[in-house]
Amino acid sequence: MTITIKDVAKKANVAPSTVSRVISNNPRISEKTKRKVRKVMDELNYHPNLNARSLANRSTKSIGLVLPPALDTSFHNPFFAEVIRGVTAYSNQKDYSLYFITGNNEDEVEQTVIKTIRGRRVDGIILLYSKENDKIIDYLNENNFPFVLVGKPYHSIDDITYIDNDNYAAARDVTNYLIEHGHRQIAFVGGESSLLVTQNRLRGFQDSMQLNGLSVNEEEIIFTSFTRDGGRKAVNQLLELKELPTAIVVTDDVLALGIISVLSEHNISVPKNISIISFNNAIFAELANPPLTSVDINIYQLGNEAAKNIITKIEEPDGTEKSIIVPYKIVVRGTCVKNERLTLVSS
Amino acid sequence: MTITIKDVAKKANVAPSTVSRVISNNPRISEKTKRKVRKVMDELNYHPNLNARSLANRSTKSIGLVLPPALDTSFHNPFFAEVIRGVTAYSNQKDYSLYFITGNNEDEVEQTVIKTIRGRRVDGIILLYSKENDKIIDYLNENNFPFVLVGKPYHSIDDITYIDNDNYAAARDVTNYLIEHGHRQIAFVGGESSLLVTQNRLRGFQDSMQLNGLSVNEEEIIFTSFTRDGGRKAVNQLLELKELPTAIVVTDDVLALGIISVLSEHNISVPKNISIISFNNAIFAELANPPLTSVDINIYQLGNEAAKNIITKIEEPDGTEKSIIVPYKIVVRGTCVKNERLTLVSS
DNA sequence: GTGAAAGCGCTAACAG
DNA sequence: CTGTTAGCGCTTTCAC
């Protein structure tokens, strides 16, 4: 029923091996027979069986995309859709397919990764998130399996190729920006504290504050989840402070959204009563009310570079692919203004 | 280097076929040898080569997820992340993997679908969107390839299994809801008009209006894109009306977000000056400012049922899988209030 | 430049 | 209950 390489060979009066060579565009085949064979392939509407091919040549032309566990609130983050866009653009062009790897919890994800790799379903892996003590990264490293990380590695930073922004610098910039706008009491709200991106942005924030002679209390640093309850938790904690900060550095637009909404329940208006600056410039940052002042981290490019990196790594195993830092920039919109409140905090 | 079924067989003193049977948990193998073989598999850390297996038994245990072209603004819609969550939950449990199929434009998507299917990389397809004159759906239909559609088919509705909400009824409900709240002049804003979901919701809106003796001008029906510019375009068109509507039915939360934000640029506040009710109850509907009154269409369940459907279809080709209508409900939040404006429109 | 034949790692009759 | 034997559809030496 299914038409195979043999059918093509027979009809074109050549050997199967010749057809195979035509498929892979082997230069040792004459243009004449190439044309002849291609014509027959068209007539028969032939499409190669990719499993057979993968089995024979030990290559799948597929790459595995590892996402955080589907039950995590972060799974919904538009960040992933946008990285995947970037990945797709490049991988499609290079004729690579994407395998989607996730699970309901961390263990399931890990098991799926192992099964997929050992099952020889993919030639390489793109890890779409980075967190502390991640077993997957260790597995990949130990087994010398080609992979690239989107984000900063928790350890072995010199042995792992990664694509990331300079989140530390970005967070410093952002904090400096607030300080330049007259803010002195600034809080920090981040996502899960085990996420590397949270940690890096926190350090940038802290260093900027310190270098500017500003103090940060422990209660002004908050970790929470990407839900309304998460936003509520953060806001409640802020409300308990003797004085409300005049500005907040928020590590993610989704988080900012929730905080703004909950604040307005309390009749605290952004940016009039409090300024917010967040990260990622997700697609809806411009759709928010008010539109978010946010750090554009070039998510698309992050994905695109990751794809480029893993594919060349696969195709040139001896090549020495380097990690890449993607630039960022602050996009000023409507959540951030000069501090009008008189502040008694002195350096 | 790679350890195969033969290695396991040798070490366990059985034939390769026996090992194969143990893997597939064939009941005709004694518990004793099963244990023995499994022990050896563990010791050798054996994992089957899935390509070889797929080649031999003509089944991949993979399903293809077809997404809209990555360049479409709709690609970012959190809808997809949530359906995929639903799909994942079920497919993981059933030990199916997911292949990610998309492209930069419609043709690319179609080519990728064909290559993937003919290349025997997947056993079935879940189509994650439904639009007019979709070639992919025709291809799938003509080739009798197992697939299920999330959304309503454009044609051949009796030959295609689909998972959808009753979007027509939902839109009627929503419009009735606004009318019951005193609104008389109501506008409609939808996404791309070629999307079936847009069409179905529009019909529901129109019928409700008509049945309530309310008229709708052509200019009060607007199609636009999921961006701020899209929102701006819609708002501008509304501002040109002799009188601003007191309420809007919006087919998607993302759209609603943009409209609310642009309206507030014009000092038109939601819900004070205009009520909005939208669809999907996306993850950030509750995070918006104000939180969106939205129709919860149970996206997760949509995905879950789709997975269930396609997998049983694959495993029982003679079974008669039926289409499924997933329930919806209006979630009242903060974008919708009673019409306070005096209206002269009479029925 | 092209063909013959072996083999990738697994499953599926068929036999016993 | 288990082993033997042919493939699945392709690629890849090795000849010529």
XYZ file of C-alpha atoms (C1' of nucleotides) in Angstrom:
726
model
C 0.000 0.000 0.000
C 2.561 2.550 1.122
C 4.966 3.358 -1.597
C 8.614 2.831 -0.755
C 12.006 3.493 -2.112
C 11.853 0.173 -3.933
C 8.798 1.186 -5.891
C 10.524 4.316 -6.983
C 13.648 2.364 -7.884
C 11.746 -0.137 -9.947
C 9.775 2.425 -11.877
C 12.890 4.493 -12.536
C 14.969 1.473 -13.473
C 17.609 2.104 -10.884
C 18.700 0.489 -7.649
C 17.194 1.490 -4.306
C 20.562 2.793 -3.258
C 20.503 5.198 -6.136
C 17.161 6.560 -5.075
C 18.495 6.950 -1.586
C 21.402 8.929 -2.933
C 19.092 11.140 -4.903
C 17.117 11.870 -1.781
C 20.206 12.968 0.062
C 21.348 14.787 -3.054
C 24.587 12.870 -3.254
C 26.968 14.632 -5.673
C 28.188 11.395 -7.176
C 24.865 10.850 -8.909
C 24.543 12.323 -12.404
C 22.143 15.159 -12.902
C 20.401 13.070 -15.507
C 19.428 10.220 -13.232
C 18.645 12.672 -10.464
C 16.077 14.293 -12.685
C 14.700 10.953 -13.770
C 14.363 9.680 -10.227
C 12.871 12.911 -8.931
C 10.274 12.784 -11.638
C 9.243 9.293 -10.597
C 9.172 10.342 -6.950
C 6.768 13.095 -7.882
C 4.592 10.848 -9.989
C 4.362 8.314 -7.227
C 4.021 11.047 -4.626
C 6.767 9.413 -2.648
C 7.619 10.500 0.883
C 10.398 8.780 2.787
C 9.627 6.859 5.951
C 11.448 8.892 8.532
C 11.605 6.124 11.099
C 13.393 3.837 8.707
C 15.720 6.602 7.799
C 16.409 7.479 11.416
C 17.071 3.878 12.211
C 19.528 3.483 9.374
C 21.496 6.660 9.719
C 21.149 7.344 13.410
C 19.818 10.811 12.992
C 16.308 12.080 13.477
C 16.347 15.690 12.376
C 14.260 16.384 15.418
C 14.979 18.388 18.484
C 13.298 18.102 21.840
C 11.840 21.142 23.547
C 11.737 20.717 27.295
C 9.113 22.812 29.052
C 8.464 23.212 32.770
C 5.947 20.786 34.272
C 2.525 21.518 32.830
C 1.063 21.986 36.296
C 3.378 24.864 37.142
C 1.759 28.242 36.886
C 4.731 29.293 34.789
C 3.676 26.971 31.988
C 1.211 29.593 30.815
C 3.756 32.299 30.605
C 3.635 33.819 27.121
C 7.396 33.670 27.293
C 7.280 30.091 26.078
C 5.062 30.766 23.100
C 7.458 33.456 22.010
C 10.659 31.405 22.448
C 9.017 28.641 20.515
C 8.242 31.065 17.723
C 11.904 31.886 17.580
C 12.885 28.249 17.613
C 10.355 27.332 14.947
C 11.485 30.011 12.554
C 14.968 28.598 12.445
C 14.331 24.903 12.810
C 11.712 24.884 10.086
C 14.107 26.503 7.743
C 16.706 23.881 8.574
C 14.131 21.164 8.195
C 14.174 20.066 11.795
C 11.049 18.960 13.624
C 10.167 19.718 17.204
C 9.371 17.241 19.887
C 7.435 18.563 22.767
C 8.642 17.306 26.122
C 6.857 17.980 29.355
C 4.981 16.196 32.107
C 2.695 16.809 35.004
C 5.530 17.141 37.475
C 9.302 17.263 37.561
C 9.833 13.540 37.722
C 7.551 12.916 34.810
C 9.418 15.477 32.751
C 12.702 13.840 33.588
C 11.441 10.388 32.686
C 10.086 11.659 29.400
C 13.403 13.266 28.595
C 15.281 10.052 29.229
C 12.864 7.931 27.255
C 12.979 10.349 24.363
C 16.736 10.523 24.244
C 17.454 6.867 24.755
C 14.643 6.051 22.379
C 16.591 8.042 19.832
C 13.718 10.280 18.981
C 15.730 13.485 19.008
C 19.240 14.567 18.117
C 19.395 17.396 20.601
C 17.534 19.182 23.352
C 16.598 22.762 24.076
C 15.916 23.308 27.759
C 13.468 26.152 28.087
C 13.952 26.934 31.736
C 16.670 26.859 34.314
C 16.324 26.102 37.956
C 18.382 24.985 40.912
C 19.400 21.351 41.183
C 17.794 20.389 37.935
C 18.285 16.692 37.355
C 17.683 16.931 33.654
C 20.639 19.178 33.095
C 22.809 16.764 35.034
C 21.580 13.847 32.991
C 22.294 15.664 29.761
C 25.720 16.677 30.924
C 26.742 13.276 32.186
C 25.618 11.583 29.028
C 27.194 14.140 26.805
C 23.983 14.615 24.946
C 23.835 17.762 22.792
C 21.715 20.400 24.456
C 21.438 24.099 24.956
C 19.882 25.924 27.848
C 17.714 28.996 27.583
C 18.655 30.749 30.785
C 21.713 30.676 33.005
C 23.014 27.337 34.339
C 23.001 26.739 38.057
C 26.468 25.211 37.949
C 29.093 24.007 35.470
C 28.585 27.313 33.765
C 31.665 26.810 31.632
C 30.661 23.373 30.423
C 27.156 24.272 29.368
C 26.188 26.310 26.350
C 23.373 28.610 27.181
C 21.456 31.459 25.655
C 20.477 34.161 28.052
C 20.256 37.853 28.723
C 22.456 39.580 31.187
C 19.685 39.579 33.717
C 21.906 40.852 36.448
C 22.815 43.968 34.492
C 19.251 44.435 33.318
C 17.983 44.398 36.879
C 20.630 46.893 37.896
C 19.698 49.172 35.026
C 16.087 48.992 35.912
C 16.715 49.758 39.552
C 19.026 52.613 38.658
C 16.311 53.907 36.389
C 13.882 54.011 39.280
C 16.416 55.661 41.533
C 17.134 58.294 38.907
C 13.436 58.965 38.920
C 13.552 59.836 42.553
C 12.535 56.546 44.071
C 14.240 55.562 47.305
C 12.080 52.900 48.817
C 11.831 50.146 46.241
C 10.489 46.637 46.635
C 11.277 43.529 44.635
C 8.744 40.907 43.576
C 9.891 37.772 41.817
C 8.581 34.371 40.768
C 9.790 31.108 42.207
C 13.049 31.714 44.008
C 14.595 28.519 42.684
C 14.470 29.875 39.157
C 17.850 31.173 38.057
C 16.274 34.143 36.361
C 14.680 35.202 39.647
C 17.995 34.906 41.428
C 19.941 36.866 38.840
C 17.456 39.683 38.722
C 17.334 39.842 42.490
C 21.103 40.193 42.713
C 21.061 43.023 40.201
C 18.388 44.775 42.175
C 20.201 44.359 45.473
C 23.535 45.511 44.124
C 22.055 48.585 42.553
C 20.356 49.526 45.777
C 23.456 48.999 47.785
C 25.710 50.886 45.398
C 23.284 53.759 45.642
C 23.404 53.630 49.394
C 19.815 52.492 49.674
C 18.716 49.820 52.099
C 16.340 46.958 51.425
C 14.504 45.150 54.164
C 13.854 41.487 53.936
C 10.118 42.146 53.881
C 10.534 44.168 50.735
C 11.696 41.131 48.823
C 8.867 38.850 47.854
C 8.567 35.636 45.869
C 5.200 34.582 44.603
C 3.320 32.737 41.871
C 1.845 33.796 38.543
C -1.769 33.942 39.708
C -4.120 36.463 41.186
C -3.587 34.891 44.578
C 0.107 35.309 44.015
C -0.423 38.977 43.280
C -2.626 39.311 46.327
C -0.073 37.696 48.555
C 2.586 40.113 47.344
C 0.385 43.159 47.761
C -0.686 42.138 51.251
C 2.897 41.800 52.283
C 3.662 45.251 50.916
C 0.712 46.737 52.730
C 2.096 45.515 55.997
C 5.195 47.666 55.653
C 5.342 50.831 57.737
C 5.363 52.733 54.505
C 4.390 51.603 51.034
C 7.332 51.606 48.628
C 7.115 54.159 45.848
C 8.232 51.649 43.263
C 8.513 47.915 42.627
C 10.843 45.896 40.463
C 8.859 42.910 39.239
C 10.617 40.038 37.467
C 7.804 39.186 35.121
C 5.018 40.973 33.274
C 2.448 38.415 34.315
C 3.299 39.089 37.928
C 3.074 42.834 37.306
C -0.378 42.410 35.842
C -1.644 40.684 38.940
C -0.069 43.191 41.290
C -1.498 46.175 39.443
C -4.938 44.668 39.504
C -4.866 43.822 43.190
C -3.413 47.221 44.058
C -6.301 48.896 42.340
C -8.689 46.897 44.498
C -7.062 48.791 47.347
C -7.457 52.046 45.457
C -3.749 52.248 44.941
C -3.200 53.336 41.403
C -0.261 52.595 39.125
C 1.701 54.691 38.318
C 0.167 57.537 40.323
C 0.712 56.023 43.745
C 3.304 53.467 42.919
C 5.578 52.810 39.972
C 6.219 49.385 38.552
C 8.815 48.186 36.144
C 8.807 44.611 35.001
C 10.570 42.189 32.690
C 10.080 40.265 29.454
C 7.947 42.654 27.474
C 5.506 39.845 26.859
C 3.090 40.252 24.038
C 0.413 41.676 26.278
C 2.652 44.169 28.065
C 1.428 46.733 25.576
C -2.150 45.560 26.024
C -2.231 46.010 29.756
C -3.971 48.821 31.550
C -1.855 50.840 31.946
C 0.622 49.498 29.386
C 3.651 48.085 31.139
C 7.038 49.684 31.280
C 9.069 46.549 30.803
C 12.467 45.233 29.838
C 12.396 43.810 26.349
C 14.627 40.750 26.557
C 14.171 39.707 22.919
C 12.499 36.427 23.647
C 12.155 35.592 19.985
C 15.875 35.961 19.480
C 16.557 33.857 22.546
C 14.659 31.025 20.887
C 16.165 31.635 17.509
C 19.721 31.550 18.797
C 18.973 28.466 20.819
C 17.801 26.676 17.695
C 20.787 27.844 15.710
C 23.096 26.733 18.470
C 21.710 23.257 18.949
C 21.452 22.560 15.247
C 25.036 23.463 14.492
C 26.072 21.527 17.548
C 24.294 18.509 16.144
C 25.684 18.910 12.676
C 29.228 19.731 13.749
C 29.851 17.697 16.884
C 33.447 18.877 17.059
C 32.532 22.499 16.647
C 32.842 24.665 19.666
C 29.533 26.405 20.056
C 29.696 29.319 22.415
C 27.116 30.621 24.844
C 25.303 33.742 23.756
C 24.130 36.798 25.620
C 21.177 38.455 23.975
C 20.784 42.216 24.464
C 17.879 43.825 26.282
C 16.377 47.239 26.479
C 13.937 49.107 28.678
C 10.668 49.896 26.951
C 9.072 52.866 28.619
C 5.299 52.785 28.737
C 2.838 53.736 31.380
C 3.633 52.146 34.729
C 6.538 54.193 35.844
C 6.830 57.870 36.796
C 8.943 60.263 38.839
C 8.532 59.903 42.547
C 6.324 62.742 43.691
C 5.972 61.542 47.215
C 8.185 63.250 49.721
C 10.500 60.680 51.087
C 12.286 60.878 54.390
C 14.512 57.982 53.649
C 18.028 59.239 53.376
C 21.086 57.431 52.267
C 27.985 0.831 22.173
C 24.244 1.239 22.433
C 22.708 -1.672 24.152
C 20.009 -3.479 22.244
C 17.388 -6.066 22.705
C 19.897 -8.709 21.715
C 22.209 -7.835 24.553
C 19.364 -8.165 26.975
C 18.316 -11.463 25.405
C 21.795 -12.905 25.611
C 22.366 -11.913 29.204
C 18.947 -13.200 30.229
C 19.334 -16.424 28.256
C 16.197 -15.919 26.212
C 15.390 -15.058 22.637
C 15.095 -11.445 21.473
C 11.448 -12.013 20.745
C 10.905 -12.909 24.370
C 12.440 -9.663 25.464
C 10.245 -7.861 22.972
C 7.232 -9.552 24.475
C 8.282 -8.574 27.944
C 8.533 -4.964 26.841
C 5.012 -5.011 25.511
C 3.940 -6.937 28.586
C 2.588 -9.809 26.544
C 0.383 -11.979 28.787
C 1.717 -15.179 27.273
C 5.052 -14.708 28.988
C 5.413 -16.228 32.449
C 5.812 -13.921 35.365
C 9.043 -15.647 36.154
C 10.817 -14.842 32.917
C 9.273 -11.404 32.913
C 10.939 -10.718 36.206
C 14.208 -12.169 35.013
C 14.220 -10.149 31.821
C 13.179 -6.956 33.555
C 15.989 -7.376 35.999
C 18.495 -7.635 33.180
C 16.950 -4.643 31.435
C 17.470 -2.655 34.598
C 21.020 -3.855 35.071
C 21.883 -2.956 31.526
C 19.847 0.227 31.728
C 18.130 -0.752 28.544
C 15.816 1.605 26.671
C 14.165 0.518 23.436
C 14.986 2.276 20.201
C 11.671 3.823 19.346
C 12.450 4.291 15.682
C 13.127 0.614 15.239
C 9.981 -0.179 17.082
C 7.927 2.242 15.043
C 9.331 0.833 11.859
C 8.534 -2.710 12.817
C 5.073 -2.298 14.227
C 3.868 0.696 12.271
C 2.932 2.697 15.278
C 4.697 5.639 16.804
C 2.834 6.395 19.990
C 3.115 10.012 19.000
C 0.508 12.511 18.080
C 0.975 15.700 16.113
C -0.240 19.007 17.458
C -0.978 21.436 14.657
C -0.770 25.075 15.649
C -1.581 28.158 13.602
C 1.323 29.677 11.673
C 3.852 31.048 14.127
C 3.671 34.466 12.548
C -0.030 34.877 13.259
C -0.781 37.101 16.180
C -3.021 34.349 17.460
C -0.039 32.086 18.059
C 0.583 33.850 21.350
C -2.878 33.339 22.602
C -2.694 31.691 26.019
C -5.476 29.503 24.714
C -2.899 27.218 23.141
C -0.795 26.807 26.241
C -3.887 25.787 28.125
C -5.175 23.301 25.521
C -1.750 21.800 25.414
C -1.824 21.386 29.161
C -5.003 19.447 28.763
C -3.568 17.332 25.980
C -0.374 16.646 27.887
C -2.128 15.481 30.997
C -3.870 12.726 29.107
C -1.269 11.805 26.531
C 1.479 11.484 29.101
C -0.630 9.163 31.113
C -1.235 7.065 28.024
C 2.441 7.211 27.173
C 2.021 9.162 23.980
C 4.493 11.798 22.882
C 3.685 15.081 21.235
C 5.007 16.340 17.979
C 4.836 20.027 17.493
C 3.718 21.044 14.021
C 3.703 24.600 12.811
C 5.433 26.842 10.305
C 5.933 30.443 9.415
C 2.906 30.570 7.157
C -0.021 28.425 6.104
C 1.776 26.627 3.295
C 4.688 25.760 5.492
C 2.346 24.332 8.080
C 0.625 22.237 5.467
C 3.888 20.909 4.077
C 5.085 20.033 7.546
C 1.866 18.188 8.236
C 2.203 16.129 5.076
C 5.846 15.330 5.665
C 5.144 14.325 9.225
C 2.254 12.069 8.338
C 3.754 10.443 5.302
C 7.030 10.152 7.150
C 5.086 8.085 9.674
C 6.152 10.168 12.582
C 2.716 10.363 14.176
C -0.301 8.106 14.524
C -2.816 10.898 14.722
C -3.270 14.633 14.616
C -4.920 17.206 16.833
C -5.790 20.349 14.918
C -5.754 23.234 17.344
C -7.631 25.771 15.279
C -10.369 25.850 12.716
C -10.695 28.223 9.834
C -12.415 28.520 6.493
C -11.068 26.579 3.538
C -8.370 24.931 5.527
C -6.346 22.666 3.259
C -4.969 20.620 6.094
C -8.360 19.434 7.159
C -9.107 18.421 3.588
C -5.856 16.524 3.330
C -6.543 14.677 6.544
C -10.060 13.864 5.475
C -9.161 12.657 2.000
C -6.397 10.473 3.313
C -8.476 9.094 6.089
C -5.824 9.950 8.591
C -6.975 9.887 12.219
C -7.445 13.394 13.494
C -9.588 15.468 15.762
C -10.352 19.144 15.509
C -10.482 21.540 18.410
C -13.162 23.896 17.161
C -16.045 23.551 14.761
C -15.394 22.278 11.204
C -16.100 24.564 8.300
C -17.727 21.772 6.340
C -18.295 18.002 6.434
C -19.392 18.550 9.976
C -20.779 15.035 10.205
C -17.625 13.377 8.955
C -15.237 15.117 11.273
C -14.869 14.500 14.977
C -14.368 17.728 16.789
C -14.206 19.038 20.307
C -15.787 22.386 20.807
C -18.021 24.527 22.948
C -21.409 25.620 21.834
C -20.060 29.004 20.914
C -23.267 30.060 19.302
C -25.238 29.493 22.493
C -22.517 31.035 24.612
C -22.589 34.207 22.554
C -26.356 34.339 22.802
C -26.185 33.914 26.563
C -23.622 36.601 26.884
C -25.602 39.024 24.774
C -28.767 38.236 26.654
C -26.870 38.877 29.843
C -25.944 42.353 28.661
C -29.482 43.056 27.550
C -30.834 41.946 30.892
C -28.468 44.452 32.410
C -30.125 47.226 30.521
C -27.834 47.485 27.538
C -29.457 48.241 24.212
C -26.680 49.430 21.987
C -24.111 46.670 21.920
C -21.110 46.271 19.652
C -19.261 43.130 18.659
C -15.506 42.812 18.308
C -13.987 39.603 17.014
C -10.671 38.231 15.793
C -10.029 37.128 12.248
C -13.360 36.649 10.523
C -12.222 33.481 8.790
C -11.912 31.728 12.140
C -14.888 29.503 12.791
C -15.013 30.543 16.391
C -15.408 34.172 15.380
C -18.214 33.275 13.020
C -20.093 31.172 15.540
C -19.901 33.761 18.247
C -20.993 36.460 15.854
C -24.086 34.500 14.877
C -25.011 34.014 18.490
C -24.631 37.704 19.125
C -26.705 38.687 16.111
C -29.490 36.257 16.846
C -29.772 37.370 20.424
C -29.976 40.976 19.376
C -32.584 40.260 16.773
C -34.695 38.092 19.045
C -34.684 40.937 21.525
C -35.780 43.361 18.862
C -32.484 45.222 18.911
C -30.761 46.384 15.787
C -27.083 46.155 14.971
C -25.406 48.352 12.426
C -22.668 47.040 10.257
C -20.244 49.514 11.823
C -20.852 47.987 15.194
C -19.357 44.699 14.090
C -15.595 44.781 13.998
C -12.884 42.256 13.226
C -9.368 42.960 14.313
C -6.078 41.455 15.431
C -4.633 40.514 18.810
C -2.347 43.527 19.162
C -2.540 47.002 20.580
C -2.970 48.331 17.066
C -5.828 45.924 16.649
C -7.417 47.280 19.800
C -6.841 50.828 18.625
C -8.429 50.123 15.284
C -11.507 48.722 16.984
C -11.817 51.606 19.419
C -11.409 54.188 16.684
C -14.175 52.600 14.725
C -16.415 52.653 17.779
C -15.628 56.312 18.424
C -16.879 57.196 14.984
C -20.362 55.993 15.811
C -22.996 58.668 16.507
C -23.190 57.259 19.959
C -20.789 55.018 21.821
C -22.298 51.609 22.599
C -22.869 50.932 26.269
C -21.447 47.444 25.982
C -19.250 45.269 23.787
C -19.161 41.548 23.199
C -15.539 40.639 22.556
C -14.631 37.171 21.287
C -11.332 36.898 23.090
C -9.801 38.059 26.351
C -6.645 39.245 24.648
C -8.724 41.463 22.433
C -10.606 42.749 25.453
C -7.349 43.637 27.145
C -6.270 45.792 24.237
C -9.621 47.491 23.928
C -9.796 48.350 27.605
C -6.347 49.808 27.530
C -6.964 51.926 24.446
C -10.329 53.078 25.762
C -8.673 54.344 28.884
C -6.313 56.401 26.740
C -9.490 58.162 25.659
C -10.585 58.475 29.266
C -13.335 56.001 28.693
C -13.368 53.724 31.659
C -14.469 50.116 31.845
C -16.952 49.260 33.244
C -18.100 52.744 34.277
C -18.585 54.107 30.796
C -18.763 50.927 28.854
C -19.218 47.277 29.753
C -17.231 44.491 28.185
C -17.762 40.786 28.234
C -15.284 38.505 26.579
C -14.496 34.844 25.997
C -12.058 32.130 26.998
C -11.315 33.058 30.565
C -7.634 32.930 29.761
C -5.245 32.641 32.636
C -4.740 36.379 32.861
C -8.423 37.287 32.733
C -8.327 37.405 36.498
C -5.086 39.362 36.421
C -6.382 42.144 34.232
C -7.268 45.599 35.440
C -10.169 45.447 35.937
C -10.481 41.653 36.049
C -12.408 40.431 33.036
C -15.939 39.170 33.066
C -15.442 36.320 30.668
C -16.912 33.069 29.434
C -15.004 30.141 30.826
C -14.910 27.646 27.959
C -12.912 25.006 29.839
C -9.901 25.124 27.597
C -8.092 22.475 29.581
C -10.970 20.074 29.129
C -11.084 20.867 25.430
C -7.497 19.671 25.164
C -8.022 16.742 27.427
C -11.006 15.450 25.480
C -9.173 15.970 22.230
C -6.333 13.794 23.443
C -8.700 11.158 24.730
C -10.546 11.174 21.454
C -7.583 10.863 19.149
C -5.916 8.207 21.248
C -8.929 5.939 21.365
C -9.410 6.580 17.682
C -5.871 5.410 17.078
C -6.151 2.399 19.306
C -9.613 1.344 18.152
C -9.775 2.246 14.475
C -13.225 0.688 14.154
C -14.574 2.492 17.166
C -16.966 5.274 16.517
C -15.628 8.261 18.359
C -18.164 11.012 18.711
C -17.700 14.740 18.676
C -17.904 16.395 22.048
C -19.390 19.659 23.200
C -17.698 21.011 26.288
C -19.795 23.154 28.633
C -19.102 26.811 29.331
C -20.097 29.285 31.967
C -20.002 33.010 32.441
C -17.529 34.136 35.082
C -18.593 37.483 36.445
C -15.752 39.792 37.380
C -15.247 43.467 36.950
C -15.850 44.582 33.379
C -19.569 44.481 33.197
C -22.255 46.497 34.997
C -25.848 47.619 34.638
C -26.393 50.240 32.001
C -26.780 53.548 33.816
C -26.848 55.674 30.723
C -30.283 56.731 29.637
C -30.956 55.122 26.351
C -33.512 56.265 23.855
C -33.297 53.128 21.817
C -36.580 51.325 22.117
C -37.413 47.859 21.026
C 28.248 6.902 -11.494
C 25.586 2.899 -10.060
C 24.273 -1.768 -8.075
C 24.203 -5.707 -4.523
C 23.942 -6.883 -0.073
C 24.202 -6.294 4.725
C 22.368 -4.219 8.653
C 20.081 -0.352 11.792
C 16.932 -2.536 16.319
C 12.781 -3.986 16.737
C 8.194 -6.921 16.059
C 5.316 -10.592 14.284
C 4.082 -14.670 12.294
C 4.936 -19.389 12.617
C 6.445 -23.414 14.939
C 6.881 -26.184 18.529
C 5.162 -20.369 27.110
C 9.309 -19.507 24.133
C 12.522 -19.622 19.964
C 13.391 -18.997 14.826
C 13.004 -16.361 11.047
C 11.575 -12.739 8.153
C 10.887 -8.510 7.418
C 9.708 -2.962 8.490
C 12.112 0.950 4.746
C 15.989 3.073 4.596
C 21.398 3.884 4.302
C 25.943 2.414 3.554
C 29.911 -0.095 2.657
C 32.033 -2.463 -1.019
C 32.319 -3.778 -5.623
C 32.501 -2.829 -10.453
